[in-house]
mmCIF file of C-alpha atoms in Angstrom:
data_model
loop_
_atom_site.group_PDB
_atom_site.id
_atom_site.type_symbol
_atom_site.label_atom_id
_atom_site.label_comp_id
_atom_site.label_asym_id
_atom_site.label_seq_id
_atom_site.Cartn_x
_atom_site.Cartn_y
_atom_site.Cartn_z
ATOM 1 C CA UNK A 1259 19.794 100.976 98.480
ATOM 2 C CA UNK A 1260 22.657 99.212 96.699
ATOM 3 C CA UNK A 1261 25.595 101.193 95.417
ATOM 4 C CA UNK A 1262 25.352 101.016 91.633
ATOM 5 C CA UNK A 1263 29.088 101.706 91.331
ATOM 6 C CA UNK A 1264 30.100 98.571 93.240
ATOM 7 C CA UNK A 1265 31.247 95.675 91.101
ATOM 8 C CA UNK A 1266 31.479 97.867 87.962
ATOM 9 C CA UNK A 1267 35.270 98.108 87.905
ATOM 10 C CA UNK A 1268 36.855 96.639 84.790
ATOM 11 C CA UNK A 1269 39.249 93.711 85.243
ATOM 12 C CA UNK A 1270 42.911 94.663 85.185
ATOM 13 C CA UNK A 1271 46.124 92.971 84.110
ATOM 14 C CA UNK A 1272 46.695 92.068 87.772
ATOM 15 C CA UNK A 1273 43.315 90.285 87.808
ATOM 16 C CA UNK A 1274 44.380 88.256 84.778
ATOM 17 C CA UNK A 1275 47.762 87.396 86.287
ATOM 18 C CA UNK A 1276 46.449 86.320 89.703
ATOM 19 C CA UNK A 1277 43.815 84.141 88.023
ATOM 20 C CA UNK A 1278 46.543 81.953 86.508
ATOM 21 C CA UNK A 1279 47.252 78.594 88.125
ATOM 22 C CA UNK A 1280 49.231 78.919 91.365
ATOM 23 C CA UNK A 1281 49.445 82.706 91.209
ATOM 24 C CA UNK A 1282 46.723 83.715 93.634
ATOM 25 C CA UNK A 1283 49.531 84.127 96.214
ATOM 26 C CA UNK A 1284 50.713 87.278 94.417
ATOM 27 C CA UNK A 1285 49.548 90.773 95.301
ATOM 28 C CA UNK A 1286 47.412 92.695 92.824
ATOM 29 C CA UNK A 1287 49.567 95.578 91.649
ATOM 30 C CA UNK A 1288 47.522 98.747 90.968
ATOM 31 C CA UNK A 1289 47.689 100.098 87.420
ATOM 32 C CA UNK A 1290 48.982 103.397 88.811
ATOM 33 C CA UNK A 1291 52.083 101.606 90.107
ATOM 34 C CA UNK A 1292 53.032 100.633 86.542
ATOM 35 C CA UNK A 1293 52.606 104.243 85.424
ATOM 36 C CA UNK A 1294 55.571 105.414 87.522
ATOM 37 C CA UNK A 1295 58.770 104.641 85.630
ATOM 38 C CA UNK A 1296 60.763 104.521 88.880
ATOM 39 C CA UNK A 1297 58.865 101.367 89.856
ATOM 40 C CA UNK A 1298 59.895 99.652 86.622
ATOM 41 C CA UNK A 1299 63.661 99.990 87.028
ATOM 42 C CA UNK A 1300 64.406 96.240 86.980
ATOM 43 C CA UNK A 1301 61.825 95.554 84.263
ATOM 44 C CA UNK A 1302 63.621 97.862 81.809
ATOM 45 C CA UNK A 1303 66.199 95.116 81.258
ATOM 46 C CA UNK A 1304 63.552 92.720 79.900
ATOM 47 C CA UNK A 1305 63.226 92.204 76.126
ATOM 48 C CA UNK A 1306 60.327 94.116 74.518
ATOM 49 C CA UNK A 1307 59.853 96.216 77.643
ATOM 50 C CA UNK A 1308 57.830 98.931 75.894
ATOM 51 C CA UNK A 1309 55.428 96.453 74.281
ATOM 52 C CA UNK A 1310 54.905 94.587 77.540
ATOM 53 C CA UNK A 1311 54.199 97.784 79.448
ATOM 54 C CA UNK A 1312 51.694 98.867 76.804
ATOM 55 C CA UNK A 1313 49.773 95.609 77.241
ATOM 56 C CA UNK A 1314 49.791 95.942 81.027
ATOM 57 C CA UNK A 1315 48.427 99.486 80.861
ATOM 58 C CA UNK A 1316 45.581 98.656 78.464
ATOM 59 C CA UNK A 1317 42.030 99.028 79.751
ATOM 60 C CA UNK A 1318 41.329 95.315 79.325
ATOM 61 C CA UNK A 1319 43.433 92.324 80.419
ATOM 62 C CA UNK A 1320 45.112 90.155 77.748
ATOM 63 C CA UNK A 1321 42.746 88.048 75.644
ATOM 64 C CA UNK A 1322 43.337 84.477 74.489
ATOM 65 C CA UNK A 1323 44.618 85.588 71.095
ATOM 66 C CA UNK A 1324 47.172 87.929 72.649
ATOM 67 C CA UNK A 1325 48.715 85.203 74.805
ATOM 68 C CA UNK A 1326 48.251 82.318 72.370
ATOM 69 C CA UNK A 1327 51.996 82.114 71.827
ATOM 70 C CA UNK A 1328 53.709 80.565 74.895
ATOM 71 C CA UNK A 1329 56.625 82.990 74.554
ATOM 72 C CA UNK A 1330 54.288 86.009 74.710
ATOM 73 C CA UNK A 1331 52.500 84.596 77.724
ATOM 74 C CA UNK A 1332 55.754 83.868 79.558
ATOM 75 C CA UNK A 1333 57.104 87.331 78.775
ATOM 76 C CA UNK A 1334 54.025 88.956 80.339
ATOM 77 C CA UNK A 1335 54.260 86.703 83.387
ATOM 78 C CA UNK A 1336 57.952 87.517 83.878
ATOM 79 C CA UNK A 1337 57.244 91.235 83.499
ATOM 80 C CA UNK A 1338 54.630 91.148 86.262
ATOM 81 C CA UNK A 1339 56.830 89.039 88.533
ATOM 82 C CA UNK A 1340 59.811 91.382 88.219
ATOM 83 C CA UNK A 1341 57.678 94.429 89.063
ATOM 84 C CA UNK A 1342 55.917 92.463 91.821
ATOM 85 C CA UNK A 1343 59.230 91.895 93.610
ATOM 86 C CA UNK A 1344 59.646 95.661 93.994
ATOM 87 C CA UNK A 1345 55.971 96.371 94.718
ATOM 88 C CA UNK A 1346 55.740 94.057 97.734
ATOM 89 C CA UNK A 1347 58.630 95.882 99.409
ATOM 90 C CA UNK A 1348 56.698 99.172 99.237
ATOM 91 C CA UNK A 1349 54.500 100.229 102.147
ATOM 92 C CA UNK A 1350 51.321 99.444 100.207
ATOM 93 C CA UNK A 1351 52.670 96.105 98.997
ATOM 94 C CA UNK A 1352 53.832 95.025 102.453
ATOM 95 C CA UNK A 1353 50.417 95.856 103.874
ATOM 96 C CA UNK A 1354 48.584 93.911 101.166
ATOM 97 C CA UNK A 1355 50.746 90.835 101.638
ATOM 98 C CA UNK A 1356 50.401 91.028 105.421
ATOM 99 C CA UNK A 1357 46.615 91.297 105.187
ATOM 100 C CA UNK A 1358 46.558 88.455 102.644
ATOM 101 C CA UNK A 1359 47.887 86.300 105.449
ATOM 102 C CA UNK A 1360 48.557 82.596 105.262
ATOM 103 C CA UNK A 1361 51.084 81.175 102.789
ATOM 104 C CA UNK A 1362 51.469 77.851 104.555
ATOM 105 C CA UNK A 1363 53.138 76.508 107.674
ATOM 106 C CA UNK A 1364 56.649 75.298 108.398
ATOM 107 C CA UNK A 1365 57.031 71.526 107.857
ATOM 108 C CA UNK A 1366 59.561 71.327 110.708
ATOM 109 C CA UNK A 1367 57.858 69.643 113.664
ATOM 110 C CA UNK A 1368 59.581 71.744 116.319
ATOM 111 C CA UNK A 1369 58.386 74.980 114.702
ATOM 112 C CA UNK A 1370 54.881 74.010 115.861
ATOM 113 C CA UNK A 1371 53.080 75.158 112.730
ATOM 114 C CA UNK A 1372 54.764 78.551 112.400
ATOM 115 C CA UNK A 1373 53.504 80.499 109.379
ATOM 116 C CA UNK A 1374 55.948 80.726 106.481
ATOM 117 C CA UNK A 1375 56.549 83.558 104.016
ATOM 118 C CA UNK A 1376 57.203 83.625 100.247
ATOM 119 C CA UNK A 1377 60.876 83.692 99.319
ATOM 120 C CA UNK A 1378 63.014 83.806 96.185
ATOM 121 C CA UNK A 1379 66.781 83.354 96.319
ATOM 122 C CA UNK A 1380 67.496 85.606 93.332
ATOM 123 C CA UNK A 1381 66.467 89.034 92.051
ATOM 124 C CA UNK A 1382 66.813 87.839 88.451
ATOM 125 C CA UNK A 1383 64.309 85.785 86.424
ATOM 126 C CA UNK A 1384 64.967 82.099 85.865
ATOM 127 C CA UNK A 1385 67.599 81.713 88.591
ATOM 128 C CA UNK A 1386 65.676 80.134 91.488
ATOM 129 C CA UNK A 1387 62.230 78.691 92.069
ATOM 130 C CA UNK A 1388 59.703 79.853 94.649
ATOM 131 C CA UNK A 1389 60.444 78.777 98.229
ATOM 132 C CA UNK A 1390 59.025 79.305 101.717
ATOM 133 C CA UNK A 1391 60.925 80.966 104.561
ATOM 134 C CA UNK A 1392 60.181 80.141 108.203
ATOM 135 C CA UNK A 1393 60.735 83.035 110.656
ATOM 136 C CA UNK A 1394 61.052 80.552 113.537
ATOM 137 C CA UNK A 1395 63.826 78.194 112.407
ATOM 138 C CA UNK A 1396 65.045 80.655 109.749
ATOM 139 C CA UNK A 1397 65.296 77.937 107.123
ATOM 140 C CA UNK A 1398 63.975 77.764 103.559
ATOM 141 C CA UNK A 1399 61.720 74.983 102.267
ATOM 142 C CA UNK A 1400 60.173 73.753 99.044
ATOM 143 C CA UNK A 1401 56.449 74.576 98.778
ATOM 144 C CA UNK A 1402 54.168 71.564 99.345
ATOM 145 C CA UNK A 1403 51.841 72.469 96.461
ATOM 146 C CA UNK A 1404 52.758 71.299 92.961
ATOM 147 C CA UNK A 1405 51.109 74.468 91.626
ATOM 148 C CA UNK A 1406 53.780 76.536 93.346
ATOM 149 C CA UNK A 1407 56.792 74.251 92.897
ATOM 150 C CA UNK A 1408 57.815 75.624 89.496
ATOM 151 C CA UNK A 1409 57.000 79.290 90.074
ATOM 152 C CA UNK A 1410 59.906 81.671 89.524
ATOM 153 C CA UNK A 1411 61.226 83.004 92.823
ATOM 154 C CA UNK A 1412 61.914 86.387 91.217
ATOM 155 C CA UNK A 1413 58.328 87.380 92.015
ATOM 156 C CA UNK A 1414 59.266 87.633 95.696
ATOM 157 C CA UNK A 1415 63.059 87.894 95.834
ATOM 158 C CA UNK A 1416 65.333 87.588 98.889
ATOM 159 C CA UNK A 1417 64.300 90.839 100.618
ATOM 160 C CA UNK A 1418 60.524 90.689 101.053
ATOM 161 C CA UNK A 1419 60.158 88.084 103.813
ATOM 162 C CA UNK A 1420 62.745 89.735 106.068
ATOM 163 C CA UNK A 1421 61.418 93.237 105.420
ATOM 164 C CA UNK A 1422 57.890 92.116 106.307
ATOM 165 C CA UNK A 1423 59.159 90.685 109.601
ATOM 166 C CA UNK A 1424 60.953 93.948 110.386
ATOM 167 C CA UNK A 1425 57.865 95.990 109.509
ATOM 168 C CA UNK A 1426 55.497 93.856 111.609
ATOM 169 C CA UNK A 1427 57.973 92.810 114.303
ATOM 170 C CA UNK A 1428 55.317 92.281 116.994
ATOM 171 C CA UNK A 1429 53.608 89.604 114.872
ATOM 172 C CA UNK A 1430 56.627 87.327 114.580
ATOM 173 C CA UNK A 1431 58.658 85.255 117.072
ATOM 174 C CA UNK A 1432 61.613 86.812 118.864
ATOM 175 C CA UNK A 1433 65.144 86.099 117.581
ATOM 176 C CA UNK A 1434 66.074 83.958 119.432
ATOM 177 C CA UNK A 1435 63.185 83.166 121.807
ATOM 178 C CA UNK A 1436 63.462 83.605 125.561
ATOM 179 C CA UNK A 1437 66.051 81.163 126.842
ATOM 180 C CA UNK A 1438 68.353 81.831 123.912
ATOM 181 C CA UNK A 1439 67.818 78.640 121.862
ATOM 182 C CA UNK A 1440 65.381 77.252 119.325
ATOM 183 C CA UNK A 1441 63.818 73.869 119.989
ATOM 184 C CA UNK A 1442 66.167 71.301 118.479
ATOM 185 C CA UNK A 1443 65.476 67.644 117.842
ATOM 186 C CA UNK A 1444 67.713 65.390 119.960
ATOM 187 C CA UNK A 1445 68.510 61.955 118.429
ATOM 188 C CA UNK A 1446 68.666 59.093 120.929
ATOM 189 C CA UNK A 1447 69.535 55.393 120.857
ATOM 190 C CA UNK A 1448 67.854 53.213 123.489
ATOM 191 C CA UNK A 1449 66.978 56.382 125.383
ATOM 192 C CA UNK A 1450 70.521 57.749 125.438
ATOM 193 C CA UNK A 1451 71.349 61.019 123.718
ATOM 194 C CA UNK A 1452 73.867 60.645 120.881
ATOM 195 C CA UNK A 1453 77.097 62.491 121.641
ATOM 196 C CA UNK A 1454 77.634 65.654 119.603
ATOM 197 C CA UNK A 1455 80.934 64.311 118.241
ATOM 198 C CA UNK A 1456 79.277 61.362 116.473
ATOM 199 C CA UNK A 1457 78.821 61.419 112.694
ATOM 200 C CA UNK A 1458 75.036 61.429 113.056
ATOM 201 C CA UNK A 1459 74.987 64.452 115.366
ATOM 202 C CA UNK A 1460 77.558 66.333 113.307
ATOM 203 C CA UNK A 1461 75.560 65.755 110.151
ATOM 204 C CA UNK A 1462 72.739 68.010 111.305
ATOM 205 C CA UNK A 1463 75.032 71.009 111.543
ATOM 206 C CA UNK A 1464 76.560 70.242 108.164
ATOM 207 C CA UNK A 1465 73.142 70.181 106.522
ATOM 208 C CA UNK A 1466 72.297 73.637 107.888
ATOM 209 C CA UNK A 1467 75.563 75.019 106.490
ATOM 210 C CA UNK A 1468 74.926 73.741 102.944
ATOM 211 C CA UNK A 1469 72.816 76.347 101.121
ATOM 212 C CA UNK A 1470 72.949 74.330 97.898
ATOM 213 C CA UNK A 1471 70.537 71.883 99.489
ATOM 214 C CA UNK A 1472 67.825 74.523 99.539
ATOM 215 C CA UNK A 1473 67.996 75.748 95.940
#
């Protein structure tokens, strides 16, 4: 006999948010999480905080009329993203994101398809776009999907990816791997390795030391 209670749950604000283009990668924050003011510490700094929270806590998700104005829609999105950054560093949030699983693979050939994790360089809205962090080479990359390219990185922040690795250490590569070095591409000319003092060889190290290139 089928359970008559299954499938009867009303859609939530989190359901509305994660249905938006490119935002299925976000966790669904339980309504109860928004009810604890401690979890909303960063969100208090947002304009119209009280009004935004009231909308989030309503029984039904926003309707078309409520988000007709682009500014209202963006304010609700930013509110969720700011709270999301804190939620995914909680035990429940870490577990949900870990179970959610694949966010893509590292584009670096010598990482051999290592899974990447969501990353944002700033804890403040509008400062940095969504990026992907590779636990193997420990570099940050632009997402390959155009749907994700313009997402605000504040939804994930700079802490989540590293905290997830610490929490599920056995699921990620050792730092560094056995042997003490990552696989590194070796440029050659006519079969001969280019000396490390050459401008071409030195350039690789300079690129890794320029964080501005990954904003």
